[in-house]
Amino acid sequence: MAASARDVGDATAWSAEAARRVWGGAIPLHVHLHDADVTALPPPPPFLTLGPRIGYLPLLVPIIKAHFSSTLPPGVDTVWFEYKGLPLKWYIPIGVLFDLLCAEPERPWNLIVHFRGYPAEILSPCEGEDSVKWSYNNSLKEAAFIITGNSKNVMNMSQADQAAMWESVRKGDMDSYTNISTRLKLGLFEEDWSVATSSAERQQGSDEPESPGSVRPCRVPVRLYVRRVQEDLEYLEDAIAVSDWESVSYINRPFEIRKEEGKSYITLARALETLLPEFFSSKPAADTQPVETADSPPDDSDTTPRTPRDRDPAPASQRGADLTKNATEVKLVRVQGIDLQNNMDVPFLWMANYLKNPECYLHVCVYVGAGI
Amino acid sequence: MAGSSVWDGTLSLDEFSVSAKALVSKWGQIDVDDSLPDWAWRPCCRMGVPSETEGFLALEGVYQIEENNGLDDDGGIVEHDTWVQSSCDNVHVYDFHIAYSFSYKVPVLYFQGHEAGGQLLTIDDIKKDLSSQSLKTLSESKWTFITREEHPHLSLPWFTLHPCGTSDWMKLLLDKLGDKDRSLQYLSAWLSVVGQANTLSNPFQFFLGLLKDSSEFEALGLLNFPLTVWLAAVSVKLTDCQQENLSVERDFKREYCSSRNCNIHFLRLTGRPTVRIKTLNP
């Protein structure tokens, strides 16, 4: 772990490659026209295309519409997409939708496109590309606020820069994007900042109480999607399809860490423990409390199934064991198509830097087993 | 006094909860005609497990009655207890939620309206329900604009007032208060501003109306006027109000209406009263 600074240096090229793959990643889509929108016989063949991971479904509408144009009914189009009965939220990046909704990756991904009957009670209205651009800019502004404490750099972007940035996202042109985004001064989270600052602070007296005014916590924009699956799910392909958005908890919450805490490097496990203590906590307070006082009041009917491990506050070396215990709950952790539940010691800030989407958010999908 | 000399206008989740509790109890005390719905705390549920710390405030079933020929429309002040024959198509029912934004660290107002039949209102429908003053606030103000976004706890699209400027104006509003008072007053002060851009019938806005014209208030607030004075005045008025509902109401009508060139009607419908603000010169 002490070598992490050097590792980071060595890994620069590799990290850039990871980001490049995120930008280049695409989901093969097999788009079917909804039966109700078919006005010609025979019905048109499905349309095969690539949906960029960092892209958004409405951006594909022009090419999809061109393909189906001959059979569409006359009138105003209100386009939306569906997967196994679930209307897809257009403001979630395509890659995230895929990671979240296809437990076992389905290639090509079979989607249904509708040109009528927009489910306005479930989906925010979408006026095509403008809505997506607006939503993207809003997210970017929010991410900038999280990272720097204000949105000024995004708000003050020139029209030209704004347009150029959007073009780069729309086209998946990472180099142009990087050129413009560096002007936002959002920077990268320093992989080894915690190591560097904790030693520097020690010289000034490490036991100083934290003063909220002077020490800015490091805040990472994260969007979490927690999908409920069967408690006894063994094979991902058996996961029951998401039938409505209520079985997905969307958590738009930054990961926050103060310098004092940053004494060891932050793993994905650690970040998720902070963000989702219900599922990842290595020692849930409610669990340990009654067990530690074993000779206390009689309401311990539920303590029998506990293992001895629960009784001792877990030392660092046992953290892995605790995660295994929780693994019965957490079935899957997936970021940019990569399944990470067995690699929970990935450096979280590295992920935030290189696996993030262009709006500077790291999107994390988590599958949790629960009674359905 | 916690050491932070510069307060940035934000509040923590804990402070939000404290402030929410304060608002719930204060709202209960000042309910102008005693039967507007109350704010309630809803714990947020994740995978069926209610959270102890996280949740949002809800005020649901606020009735708004549209202009209707059957009502006294000629500018006279309607009696407090006017009963209205229920006519479904002119009733709009609003739900308001206040949730905490972890990104901006401020409260965010989410709302939606529907017709008595359940049909959701569009932004155009809602704008028709807004007073001209609110529309003016919305069009002139940089920090209050309505968008449609996903409700953070319900996963459905609700209307919201975008929170990106909130911390800036809250900073100006409550800068002079100590940390503890700040958490207690935060939501009510916030609501007194946000309510103006909205159909929310806000008792705080009433008292605002008694004391100052809201545009003046905005100007003062943004110029960093010591709003503690204003808040102190409000709390005095709140106590008065409990004994003298009716006279406050009368005063309110006089002051508020003359300053805005509008009439306010207190109506009662299906057991739930509502406040109707009718603009004379749209």
XYZ file of C-alpha atoms in Angstrom, chain A residues 89 91 120-125 134 138 141-142 145-146 219 226 228 245 249-254 276 278-279 361, chain B residues 4 10 45-48 54 101-105 118-120 145 147-150 152 154-157 162 164 167:
56
model
C -35.268 6.720 -18.219
C -31.445 10.757 -18.754
C -45.525 11.029 -18.748
C -46.245 9.896 -15.206
C -43.132 7.726 -15.139
C -40.671 9.583 -17.348
C -39.753 13.258 -17.399
C -40.749 14.825 -20.689
C -29.967 20.300 -20.728
C -27.398 20.188 -15.151
C -23.126 21.719 -12.915
C -24.118 19.585 -9.956
C -20.717 22.047 -7.211
C -19.899 18.827 -5.394
C -16.261 15.117 -2.341
C -29.498 -0.244 -6.104
C -33.485 -5.469 -5.712
C -38.600 1.696 -11.156
C -33.283 2.838 -5.410
C -31.549 5.752 -7.014
C -29.117 7.464 -4.700
C -27.595 10.678 -5.920
C -25.137 11.368 -3.195
C -21.502 12.417 -3.140
C -24.722 2.217 1.684
C -27.247 -0.936 5.280
C -25.679 -3.367 2.865
C -20.313 11.342 -12.186
C -16.878 28.625 11.303
C -25.715 25.182 3.280
C -37.303 3.693 2.760
C -34.587 1.662 1.118
C -35.405 -1.932 0.325
C -38.299 -1.748 2.733
C -33.161 10.350 6.134
C -30.085 17.591 -1.697
C -26.827 15.902 -0.780
C -25.141 17.526 -3.735
C -26.072 21.124 -2.971
C -26.583 20.579 0.773
C -56.248 12.321 -10.912
C -54.911 13.759 -14.164
C -51.487 15.308 -13.527
C -36.936 28.357 -12.013
C -37.879 22.195 -13.866
C -39.129 18.645 -13.972
C -36.823 16.176 -12.326
C -36.838 12.858 -10.671
C -35.158 11.653 -5.063
C -40.179 8.403 -5.255
C -38.298 7.857 -8.504
C -40.989 9.730 -10.438
C -40.802 13.030 -12.268
C -33.751 24.242 -9.053
C -28.277 25.542 -7.533
C -27.106 28.405 -0.697
